[in-house]
mmCIF file of C-alpha atoms and ligand atoms in Angstrom:
data_model
loop_
_atom_site.group_PDB
_atom_site.id
_atom_site.type_symbol
_atom_site.label_atom_id
_atom_site.label_comp_id
_atom_site.label_asym_id
_atom_site.label_seq_id
_atom_site.Cartn_x
_atom_site.Cartn_y
_atom_site.Cartn_z
ATOM 1 C CA MET Z 1 8.036 -17.957 47.571
ATOM 2 C CA MET Z 2 10.296 -19.926 45.391
ATOM 3 C CA MET Z 3 13.744 -18.442 46.358
ATOM 4 C CA ASN Z 4 16.336 -20.843 47.479
ATOM 5 C CA LEU Z 5 14.389 -24.019 46.847
ATOM 6 C CA LYS Z 6 16.738 -27.021 46.933
ATOM 7 C CA LYS Z 7 17.629 -28.697 43.637
ATOM 8 C CA VAL Z 8 16.163 -32.055 43.301
ATOM 9 C CA VAL Z 9 18.474 -35.080 43.364
ATOM 10 C CA LEU Z 10 16.686 -37.720 41.476
ATOM 11 C CA PRO Z 11 17.190 -41.373 42.709
ATOM 12 C CA SER Z 12 18.788 -43.821 40.356
ATOM 13 C CA ASP Z 13 16.777 -46.720 38.908
ATOM 14 C CA SER Z 14 18.495 -49.176 41.260
ATOM 15 C CA ASP Z 15 16.957 -47.252 44.164
ATOM 16 C CA PHE Z 16 13.564 -48.392 43.133
ATOM 17 C CA LEU Z 17 14.386 -52.104 43.509
ATOM 18 C CA GLY Z 18 12.628 -53.416 46.591
ATOM 19 C CA LYS Z 19 10.415 -50.264 46.828
ATOM 20 C CA THR Z 20 6.575 -50.398 46.880
ATOM 21 C CA ILE Z 21 4.518 -47.700 45.268
ATOM 22 C CA LEU Z 22 0.828 -47.359 45.766
ATOM 23 C CA VAL Z 23 -0.977 -45.784 42.836
ATOM 24 C CA ALA Z 24 -4.547 -44.783 43.399
ATOM 25 C CA GLY Z 25 -6.438 -44.742 40.143
ATOM 26 C CA ALA Z 26 -3.917 -46.960 38.303
ATOM 27 C CA ALA Z 27 -6.294 -47.845 35.493
ATOM 28 C CA GLY Z 28 -6.659 -44.202 34.572
ATOM 29 C CA PHE Z 29 -4.734 -42.413 31.888
ATOM 30 C CA VAL Z 30 -1.984 -40.465 33.702
ATOM 31 C CA PRO Z 31 -1.671 -42.963 36.708
ATOM 32 C CA GLY Z 32 -1.399 -45.814 34.075
ATOM 33 C CA HIS Z 33 1.684 -44.098 32.584
ATOM 34 C CA LEU Z 34 3.107 -43.130 35.951
ATOM 35 C CA SER Z 35 2.804 -46.772 37.056
ATOM 36 C CA GLU Z 36 4.592 -48.040 33.920
ATOM 37 C CA PHE Z 37 7.330 -45.413 34.533
ATOM 38 C CA TYR Z 38 8.197 -46.947 37.989
ATOM 39 C CA LEU Z 39 7.596 -50.587 36.905
ATOM 40 C CA LYS Z 40 10.273 -50.053 34.355
ATOM 41 C CA LYS Z 41 12.649 -48.822 37.091
ATOM 42 C CA GLY Z 42 11.927 -52.096 38.908
ATOM 43 C CA ALA Z 43 9.591 -50.892 41.708
ATOM 44 C CA ARG Z 44 6.572 -52.881 42.830
ATOM 45 C CA ILE Z 45 3.340 -51.209 42.166
ATOM 46 C CA ILE Z 46 0.078 -51.756 44.045
ATOM 47 C CA GLY Z 47 -2.691 -50.291 41.852
ATOM 48 C CA ILE Z 48 -6.169 -49.513 42.895
ATOM 49 C CA ASP Z 49 -9.056 -48.525 40.739
ATOM 50 C CA ASN Z 50 -12.920 -48.953 40.614
ATOM 51 C CA PHE Z 51 -13.024 -48.459 36.826
ATOM 52 C CA ILE Z 52 -15.463 -45.593 37.209
ATOM 53 C CA THR Z 53 -13.609 -43.863 34.505
ATOM 54 C CA GLY Z 54 -10.344 -45.925 34.394
ATOM 55 C CA SER Z 55 -10.124 -48.532 31.607
ATOM 56 C CA ARG Z 56 -9.850 -52.345 32.182
ATOM 57 C CA SER Z 57 -7.472 -52.485 29.200
ATOM 58 C CA ASN Z 58 -5.034 -50.201 31.063
ATOM 59 C CA SER Z 59 -4.811 -52.373 34.124
ATOM 60 C CA GLU Z 60 -4.850 -55.587 32.075
ATOM 61 C CA TYR Z 61 -1.961 -54.207 29.970
ATOM 62 C CA LEU Z 62 0.136 -53.475 33.187
ATOM 63 C CA GLN Z 63 -0.766 -56.873 34.553
ATOM 64 C CA ARG Z 64 0.210 -58.671 31.420
ATOM 65 C CA GLU Z 65 3.423 -56.774 30.826
ATOM 66 C CA TYR Z 66 4.827 -56.383 34.405
ATOM 67 C CA LYS Z 67 4.987 -59.194 37.043
ATOM 68 C CA ASN Z 68 5.626 -56.448 39.762
ATOM 69 C CA PHE Z 69 2.099 -54.922 39.310
ATOM 70 C CA LYS Z 70 -0.528 -55.997 41.732
ATOM 71 C CA PHE Z 71 -4.022 -54.717 41.143
ATOM 72 C CA TYR Z 72 -7.077 -54.327 43.144
ATOM 73 C CA GLU Z 73 -10.546 -53.412 41.900
ATOM 74 C CA MET Z 74 -11.760 -51.343 44.718
ATOM 75 C CA ASP Z 75 -13.595 -47.971 45.414
ATOM 76 C CA LEU Z 76 -11.413 -45.796 47.663
ATOM 77 C CA ILE Z 77 -14.529 -44.131 49.076
ATOM 78 C CA TYR Z 78 -15.443 -47.375 50.805
ATOM 79 C CA GLY Z 79 -12.013 -48.672 51.754
ATOM 80 C CA LEU Z 80 -8.611 -50.033 50.941
ATOM 81 C CA PRO Z 81 -7.286 -53.452 50.343
ATOM 82 C CA ASP Z 82 -5.823 -55.341 53.276
ATOM 83 C CA LEU Z 83 -2.319 -53.822 53.218
ATOM 84 C CA ARG Z 84 -1.423 -54.951 56.902
ATOM 85 C CA ASP Z 85 1.602 -56.853 55.689
ATOM 86 C CA GLU Z 86 2.683 -54.427 53.131
ATOM 87 C CA LYS Z 87 5.649 -51.999 53.422
ATOM 88 C CA ILE Z 88 4.678 -49.030 51.305
ATOM 89 C CA ASP Z 89 7.240 -46.399 50.353
ATOM 90 C CA TYR Z 90 5.378 -44.008 48.263
ATOM 91 C CA ILE Z 91 1.687 -43.268 47.693
ATOM 92 C CA PHE Z 92 0.382 -41.379 44.540
ATOM 93 C CA SER Z 93 -3.141 -39.994 44.999
ATOM 94 C CA LEU Z 94 -4.381 -39.900 41.403
ATOM 95 C CA ALA Z 95 -7.861 -41.443 41.650
ATOM 96 C CA SER Z 96 -10.213 -38.728 40.365
ATOM 97 C CA PRO Z 97 -12.266 -38.480 37.359
ATOM 98 C CA ALA Z 98 -11.011 -35.343 35.627
ATOM 99 C CA SER Z 99 -12.980 -34.747 32.352
ATOM 100 C CA PRO Z 100 -15.779 -32.078 32.326
ATOM 101 C CA ILE Z 101 -18.207 -34.654 31.015
ATOM 102 C CA ASP Z 102 -17.614 -36.570 34.296
ATOM 103 C CA PHE Z 103 -18.445 -33.512 36.324
ATOM 104 C CA ALA Z 104 -21.933 -33.679 35.059
ATOM 105 C CA LYS Z 105 -22.441 -37.421 35.420
ATOM 106 C CA ILE Z 106 -20.671 -38.314 38.677
ATOM 107 C CA PRO Z 107 -20.135 -35.104 40.762
ATOM 108 C CA ILE Z 108 -20.774 -36.700 44.144
ATOM 109 C CA GLU Z 109 -18.318 -39.529 43.360
ATOM 110 C CA ILE Z 110 -15.873 -36.963 42.427
ATOM 111 C CA MET Z 111 -16.230 -35.038 45.589
ATOM 112 C CA ARG Z 112 -16.107 -38.070 47.827
ATOM 113 C CA VAL Z 113 -13.024 -39.682 46.368
ATOM 114 C CA ASN Z 114 -11.129 -36.349 46.577
ATOM 115 C CA SER Z 115 -12.231 -35.959 50.209
ATOM 116 C CA GLU Z 116 -12.947 -39.367 51.785
ATOM 117 C CA GLY Z 117 -10.568 -41.306 49.356
ATOM 118 C CA THR Z 118 -7.721 -38.749 49.880
ATOM 119 C CA LEU Z 119 -8.264 -38.984 53.622
ATOM 120 C CA ARG Z 120 -7.978 -42.704 53.497
ATOM 121 C CA LEU Z 121 -4.669 -42.479 51.576
ATOM 122 C CA LEU Z 122 -3.315 -39.888 53.856
ATOM 123 C CA ASP Z 123 -4.033 -42.100 56.887
ATOM 124 C CA LEU Z 124 -2.303 -44.962 55.139
ATOM 125 C CA ALA Z 125 0.785 -42.697 54.471
ATOM 126 C CA ARG Z 126 0.805 -41.809 58.083
ATOM 127 C CA GLU Z 127 0.546 -45.381 59.327
ATOM 128 C CA LYS Z 128 3.121 -46.667 56.837
ATOM 129 C CA GLY Z 129 5.626 -43.721 57.081
ATOM 130 C CA ALA Z 130 5.169 -43.408 53.296
ATOM 131 C CA ARG Z 131 5.791 -40.298 51.218
ATOM 132 C CA PHE Z 132 2.506 -38.948 49.821
ATOM 133 C CA LEU Z 133 1.751 -36.990 46.598
ATOM 134 C CA GLU Z 134 -1.524 -35.454 45.875
ATOM 135 C CA ALA Z 135 -2.261 -34.939 42.159
ATOM 136 C CA SER Z 136 -4.148 -31.595 42.215
ATOM 137 C CA THR Z 137 -5.125 -29.634 39.227
ATOM 138 C CA SER Z 138 -4.972 -26.309 37.343
ATOM 139 C CA GLU Z 139 -8.661 -26.255 38.101
ATOM 140 C CA VAL Z 140 -7.802 -24.958 41.626
ATOM 141 C CA TYR Z 141 -7.158 -21.596 39.895
ATOM 142 C CA GLY Z 142 -10.696 -21.696 38.422
ATOM 143 C CA ASP Z 143 -11.125 -19.025 35.617
ATOM 144 C CA PRO Z 144 -7.794 -17.344 36.410
ATOM 145 C CA GLU Z 145 -7.463 -13.525 36.493
ATOM 146 C CA ILE Z 146 -3.684 -13.718 36.279
ATOM 147 C CA HIS Z 147 -1.653 -15.112 33.416
ATOM 148 C CA PRO Z 148 0.301 -17.356 33.266
ATOM 149 C CA GLN Z 149 -0.774 -19.033 36.565
ATOM 150 C CA VAL Z 150 1.803 -19.040 39.337
ATOM 151 C CA GLU Z 151 1.533 -21.405 42.337
ATOM 152 C CA ASP Z 152 0.945 -18.365 44.789
ATOM 153 C CA TYR Z 153 -2.274 -17.353 43.010
ATOM 154 C CA VAL Z 154 -5.109 -18.465 45.128
ATOM 155 C CA GLY Z 155 -7.698 -18.671 42.260
ATOM 156 C CA HIS Z 156 -11.089 -17.469 40.997
ATOM 157 C CA VAL Z 157 -13.169 -20.445 41.482
ATOM 158 C CA GLN Z 158 -16.979 -20.841 41.192
ATOM 159 C CA ILE Z 159 -18.500 -22.563 44.341
ATOM 160 C CA ASN Z 160 -21.720 -23.849 42.937
ATOM 161 C CA GLY Z 161 -21.144 -24.292 39.114
ATOM 162 C CA PRO Z 162 -20.725 -27.365 36.854
ATOM 163 C CA ARG Z 163 -17.026 -27.658 37.555
ATOM 164 C CA SER Z 164 -17.182 -27.001 41.307
ATOM 165 C CA CYS Z 165 -17.380 -30.655 42.322
ATOM 166 C CA TYR Z 166 -13.896 -31.051 40.856
ATOM 167 C CA ASP Z 167 -12.344 -27.682 41.652
ATOM 168 C CA GLU Z 168 -13.526 -27.439 45.211
ATOM 169 C CA SER Z 169 -12.865 -31.076 46.143
ATOM 170 C CA LYS Z 170 -9.252 -30.795 44.744
ATOM 171 C CA ARG Z 171 -8.720 -27.568 46.816
ATOM 172 C CA PHE Z 172 -10.020 -29.481 49.836
ATOM 173 C CA ALA Z 173 -7.539 -32.453 48.976
ATOM 174 C CA GLU Z 174 -4.725 -29.926 48.855
ATOM 175 C CA ALA Z 175 -5.772 -28.398 52.099
ATOM 176 C CA MET Z 176 -6.094 -31.720 53.807
ATOM 177 C CA THR Z 177 -2.648 -32.863 52.374
ATOM 178 C CA SER Z 178 -1.073 -29.825 53.947
ATOM 179 C CA SER Z 179 -3.045 -30.278 57.165
ATOM 180 C CA TYR Z 180 -1.665 -33.916 57.502
ATOM 181 C CA ARG Z 181 1.813 -32.550 56.955
ATOM 182 C CA MET Z 182 1.514 -29.801 59.440
ATOM 183 C CA LYS Z 183 -0.338 -31.778 62.201
ATOM 184 C CA TYR Z 184 1.102 -35.329 61.690
ATOM 185 C CA THR Z 185 4.403 -34.560 59.791
ATOM 186 C CA VAL Z 186 3.277 -36.850 56.931
ATOM 187 C CA ASP Z 187 5.883 -36.327 54.122
ATOM 188 C CA THR Z 188 3.702 -34.764 51.331
ATOM 189 C CA ARG Z 189 4.028 -33.291 47.914
ATOM 190 C CA ILE Z 190 1.495 -31.490 45.658
ATOM 191 C CA VAL Z 191 1.401 -31.109 41.992
ATOM 192 C CA ARG Z 192 -1.147 -29.224 39.908
ATOM 193 C CA ILE Z 193 -1.673 -30.860 36.681
ATOM 194 C CA PHE Z 194 -2.422 -28.843 33.479
ATOM 195 C CA ASN Z 195 -4.143 -30.227 30.408
ATOM 196 C CA THR Z 196 -2.430 -33.557 29.425
ATOM 197 C CA TYR Z 197 -2.937 -35.808 26.461
ATOM 198 C CA GLY Z 198 -1.493 -39.039 24.927
ATOM 199 C CA PRO Z 199 -1.931 -42.544 24.227
ATOM 200 C CA ARG Z 200 -4.331 -44.596 26.404
ATOM 201 C CA MET Z 201 -6.799 -41.790 26.968
ATOM 202 C CA ARG Z 202 -10.406 -42.840 26.613
ATOM 203 C CA ALA Z 203 -11.565 -42.165 23.113
ATOM 204 C CA ASN Z 204 -14.953 -40.969 24.573
ATOM 205 C CA ASP Z 205 -13.302 -38.985 27.285
ATOM 206 C CA GLY Z 206 -14.913 -35.890 26.139
ATOM 207 C CA ARG Z 207 -11.870 -33.675 26.471
ATOM 208 C CA VAL Z 208 -10.800 -31.682 23.524
ATOM 209 C CA VAL Z 209 -7.700 -33.639 22.316
ATOM 210 C CA PRO Z 210 -9.413 -37.046 21.970
ATOM 211 C CA ASN Z 211 -12.432 -35.389 20.626
ATOM 212 C CA PHE Z 212 -10.648 -33.476 17.854
ATOM 213 C CA ILE Z 213 -8.311 -36.379 16.928
ATOM 214 C CA ASN Z 214 -11.042 -38.882 16.646
ATOM 215 C CA GLN Z 215 -13.268 -36.479 14.731
ATOM 216 C CA ALA Z 216 -10.321 -35.635 12.352
ATOM 217 C CA LEU Z 217 -9.529 -39.309 11.943
ATOM 218 C CA ARG Z 218 -13.180 -40.070 11.108
ATOM 219 C CA GLY Z 219 -13.483 -37.025 8.776
ATOM 220 C CA GLU Z 220 -16.123 -35.581 10.933
ATOM 221 C CA GLU Z 221 -16.550 -31.902 11.870
ATOM 222 C CA LEU Z 222 -14.424 -30.797 14.805
ATOM 223 C CA THR Z 223 -16.601 -29.299 17.500
ATOM 224 C CA VAL Z 224 -15.092 -26.150 18.813
ATOM 225 C CA TYR Z 225 -16.980 -24.834 21.807
ATOM 226 C CA GLY Z 226 -17.700 -21.135 21.851
ATOM 227 C CA ASP Z 227 -15.674 -19.034 19.269
ATOM 228 C CA GLY Z 228 -12.504 -21.156 20.071
ATOM 229 C CA SER Z 229 -10.652 -18.075 21.447
ATOM 230 C CA GLN Z 230 -10.081 -19.710 24.890
ATOM 231 C CA THR Z 231 -6.634 -21.108 25.484
ATOM 232 C CA ARG Z 232 -5.088 -24.122 26.910
ATOM 233 C CA SER Z 233 -1.538 -25.417 27.082
ATOM 234 C CA PHE Z 234 -1.153 -29.172 26.270
ATOM 235 C CA CYS Z 235 1.290 -31.456 27.789
ATOM 236 C CA TYR Z 236 2.232 -34.820 26.534
ATOM 237 C CA VAL Z 237 1.795 -37.580 29.159
ATOM 238 C CA THR Z 238 5.430 -38.835 29.432
ATOM 239 C CA ASP Z 239 6.584 -35.297 30.036
ATOM 240 C CA LEU Z 240 3.949 -34.976 32.704
ATOM 241 C CA VAL Z 241 5.182 -38.112 34.410
ATOM 242 C CA THR Z 242 8.713 -36.781 34.380
ATOM 243 C CA ALA Z 243 7.422 -33.526 36.061
ATOM 244 C CA ILE Z 244 5.598 -35.679 38.749
ATOM 245 C CA HIS Z 245 8.748 -37.698 39.357
ATOM 246 C CA ASN Z 246 10.734 -34.477 39.769
ATOM 247 C CA VAL Z 247 8.312 -33.090 42.360
ATOM 248 C CA MET Z 248 8.143 -36.425 44.251
ATOM 249 C CA PHE Z 249 11.775 -36.521 44.720
ATOM 250 C CA SER Z 250 12.258 -32.718 45.538
ATOM 251 C CA GLU Z 251 12.285 -31.643 49.130
ATOM 252 C CA ASP Z 252 9.511 -29.115 48.852
ATOM 253 C CA HIS Z 253 6.029 -29.557 50.226
ATOM 254 C CA THR Z 254 4.387 -26.623 48.471
ATOM 255 C CA PRO Z 255 2.375 -26.952 45.231
ATOM 256 C CA PHE Z 256 4.091 -27.195 41.834
ATOM 257 C CA ASN Z 257 2.474 -26.549 38.456
ATOM 258 C CA ILE Z 258 3.392 -29.280 36.056
ATOM 259 C CA GLY Z 259 2.624 -29.311 32.310
ATOM 260 C CA ASN Z 260 3.733 -27.582 29.159
ATOM 261 C CA SER Z 261 3.579 -23.828 28.685
ATOM 262 C CA ASP Z 262 2.999 -24.007 24.992
ATOM 263 C CA GLU Z 263 -0.308 -22.186 24.962
ATOM 264 C CA LYS Z 264 -2.797 -22.254 22.003
ATOM 265 C CA THR Z 265 -6.347 -21.278 21.353
ATOM 266 C CA ILE Z 266 -8.754 -23.925 20.979
ATOM 267 C CA LEU Z 267 -9.548 -22.925 17.356
ATOM 268 C CA GLU Z 268 -5.855 -23.019 16.601
ATOM 269 C CA THR Z 269 -5.688 -26.484 18.223
ATOM 270 C CA ALA Z 270 -8.419 -27.697 15.907
ATOM 271 C CA GLU Z 271 -6.784 -26.283 12.854
ATOM 272 C CA LEU Z 272 -3.443 -27.770 13.643
ATOM 273 C CA ILE Z 273 -4.884 -31.158 14.366
ATOM 274 C CA ILE Z 274 -6.578 -31.139 10.965
ATOM 275 C CA LYS Z 275 -3.377 -30.107 9.327
ATOM 276 C CA ILE Z 276 -1.096 -32.555 11.168
ATOM 277 C CA LEU Z 277 -3.421 -35.590 10.614
ATOM 278 C CA ASN Z 278 -3.906 -34.475 6.887
ATOM 279 C CA SER Z 279 -7.611 -34.696 7.469
ATOM 280 C CA LYS Z 280 -10.519 -33.262 5.347
ATOM 281 C CA SER Z 281 -12.639 -32.353 8.390
ATOM 282 C CA LYS Z 282 -14.135 -29.024 8.703
ATOM 283 C CA ILE Z 283 -14.761 -27.038 11.983
ATOM 284 C CA THR Z 284 -18.149 -26.490 13.558
ATOM 285 C CA PHE Z 285 -19.117 -24.181 16.465
ATOM 286 C CA LYS Z 286 -21.016 -25.398 19.481
ATOM 287 C CA PRO Z 287 -22.050 -23.405 22.739
ATOM 288 C CA LEU Z 288 -19.377 -22.723 25.200
ATOM 289 C CA PRO Z 289 -20.036 -24.705 28.495
ATOM 290 C CA LYS Z 290 -20.658 -22.649 31.558
ATOM 291 C CA ASP Z 291 -17.609 -21.591 33.598
ATOM 292 C CA ASP Z 292 -15.158 -22.695 30.835
ATOM 293 C CA PRO Z 293 -11.859 -21.111 31.776
ATOM 294 C CA VAL Z 294 -10.938 -18.312 29.236
ATOM 295 C CA ARG Z 295 -7.104 -18.674 29.413
ATOM 296 C CA ARG Z 296 -4.930 -21.297 31.028
ATOM 297 C CA ARG Z 297 -1.069 -21.597 31.074
ATOM 298 C CA PRO Z 298 1.185 -22.815 33.727
ATOM 299 C CA SER Z 299 4.047 -20.837 34.878
ATOM 300 C CA LEU Z 300 6.809 -23.626 35.130
ATOM 301 C CA LYS Z 301 9.421 -21.306 36.770
ATOM 302 C CA LYS Z 302 9.000 -22.889 40.184
ATOM 303 C CA LEU Z 303 9.538 -26.445 38.808
ATOM 304 C CA GLN Z 304 12.385 -25.409 36.747
ATOM 305 C CA SER Z 305 14.030 -23.712 39.541
ATOM 306 C CA ILE Z 306 14.342 -27.043 41.356
ATOM 307 C CA SER Z 307 14.900 -29.365 38.299
ATOM 308 C CA ASP Z 308 16.056 -29.567 34.717
ATOM 309 C CA TYR Z 309 12.553 -30.277 33.654
ATOM 310 C CA LYS Z 310 11.825 -29.328 30.057
ATOM 311 C CA PRO Z 311 9.015 -30.819 28.053
ATOM 312 C CA GLU Z 312 10.525 -33.099 25.264
ATOM 313 C CA VAL Z 313 7.527 -34.000 23.056
ATOM 314 C CA ASP Z 314 6.292 -31.214 20.913
ATOM 315 C CA PHE Z 315 2.595 -30.560 19.929
ATOM 316 C CA GLU Z 316 2.919 -32.182 16.441
ATOM 317 C CA SER Z 317 4.601 -35.256 17.487
ATOM 318 C CA GLY Z 318 2.518 -35.727 20.532
ATOM 319 C CA MET Z 319 -0.551 -35.418 18.425
ATOM 320 C CA ILE Z 320 0.774 -38.005 15.881
ATOM 321 C CA LYS Z 321 1.540 -40.524 18.631
ATOM 322 C CA THR Z 322 -1.930 -40.027 20.119
ATOM 323 C CA ALA Z 323 -3.538 -40.389 16.725
ATOM 324 C CA GLU Z 324 -1.554 -43.554 16.072
ATOM 325 C CA TYR Z 325 -2.888 -44.999 19.339
ATOM 326 C CA PHE Z 326 -6.484 -44.224 18.491
ATOM 327 C CA LEU Z 327 -6.067 -45.793 14.994
ATOM 328 C CA ASN Z 328 -4.391 -49.022 16.343
ATOM 329 C CA SER Z 329 -6.743 -49.322 19.375
ATOM 330 C CA LYS Z 330 -9.806 -51.606 19.366
ATOM 331 C CA ASN Z 331 -11.975 -48.694 18.174
ATOM 332 C CA ASN Z 332 -9.956 -48.702 15.039
ATOM 333 C CA PHE Z 333 -11.286 -45.471 13.423
ATOM 334 C CA LYS Z 334 -11.088 -45.498 9.730
ATOM 335 C CA MET Z 335 -9.677 -42.445 7.985
ATOM 336 C CA ASP Z 336 -12.254 -41.133 5.414
ATOM 337 C CA SER Z 337 -10.672 -41.391 1.989
HETATM 338 N N1 LIG V 1 -13.599 -28.063 23.879
HETATM 339 C C1 LIG V 1 -13.964 -27.848 22.572
HETATM 340 N N2 LIG V 1 -14.446 -28.933 21.863
HETATM 341 C C2 LIG V 1 -14.564 -30.210 22.361
HETATM 342 C C3 LIG V 1 -14.130 -30.453 23.775
HETATM 343 C C4 LIG V 1 -13.709 -29.416 24.463
HETATM 344 O O1 LIG V 1 -13.882 -26.736 22.040
HETATM 345 O O2 LIG V 1 -15.078 -31.137 21.729
HETATM 346 C C5 LIG V 1 -13.041 -26.979 24.616
HETATM 347 C C6 LIG V 1 -13.550 -26.664 25.928
HETATM 348 O O3 LIG V 1 -14.725 -25.893 25.895
HETATM 349 C C7 LIG V 1 -12.358 -25.943 26.734
HETATM 350 C C8 LIG V 1 -11.143 -26.710 26.048
HETATM 351 O O4 LIG V 1 -11.677 -27.210 24.727
HETATM 352 O O5 LIG V 1 -12.338 -24.733 26.431
HETATM 353 C C9 LIG V 1 -10.560 -27.738 26.820
HETATM 354 O O6 LIG V 1 -11.640 -28.623 27.269
HETATM 355 P P1 LIG V 1 -11.412 -29.935 28.014
HETATM 356 O O7 LIG V 1 -12.715 -30.596 28.247
HETATM 357 O O8 LIG V 1 -10.420 -30.767 27.300
HETATM 358 O O9 LIG V 1 -10.637 -29.656 29.306
HETATM 359 P P2 LIG V 1 -10.709 -28.301 30.350
HETATM 360 O O10 LIG V 1 -9.350 -27.668 30.191
HETATM 361 O O11 LIG V 1 -11.846 -27.469 29.966
HETATM 362 O O12 LIG V 1 -10.872 -29.002 31.719
#
């Protein structure tokens, strides 16, 4: 229930001086932005990534720009760096591949990092007395039967389908996080991340926003799966980081949806991207992948009952910023004239 949750009191930037934060998956898209958010506040970050889906350019960028960023190339499934002499204040568990194209290629790695990897991080939190945040997902709701999705909804999840490796291992990670809190009083937080986009996503990530933007920039057809009537609600990455920050510094251990509730059909998303980027691309229809959720929109009431969170970057400006990133990045896609 969300009655009477305490309002979050956010720490000031100076509170982060001398604090050490471990970010698992630091070379990934969301964790890279999260790391930079805290580096800017003066925290020290220990980043870990095995680059299975994270980008070397992301970790190299953080290493170049911030002297407080220490990076280890490691696979959490097999171990952690030697952190014996480290004081760790906060741990963010964000080390999971999350694109449907990854689910087909590396399902075992996904299941293992969300179970064995998360377990390792929880043990570390217990040992260090660190606060721990598990980055869960809207996928725990599966193909939801209620709309918008509220945190109390227990989901409609396929156990043996193409998305199960991610959905079920994140459900497991949430359950284990709660078990560590109940059994060992580890100070835990859980967020459920909805569709997020922005600069520093992989161009070949396979998800809808990088696909559509790059197709539109190249003047290629935008590939809408199914009839495009399925919906998603897209959140710009800096807004998502603000939401994570609000939950981390709340006093509530139960899950929070985080994202943007601006829901659009995928066909509408394709049309808008073509219009915003002034592209000449057309739309083509491809088969709908199995178990593709029909509707998805977070209820943000719970998050907004504890914080002043409001997404600041609207769809159009977010898409423009993301397109600029792809245009300026190494791939340097040329607009068709
Ligand atoms: N999608 C699409 N064209 C693409 C990639 C994705 O129509 O090139 C659709 C996909 O079927 C889904 C939605 O866009 O309905 C969001 O897909 P994405 O892979 O970004 O993430 P999901 O929310 O499904 O995990």
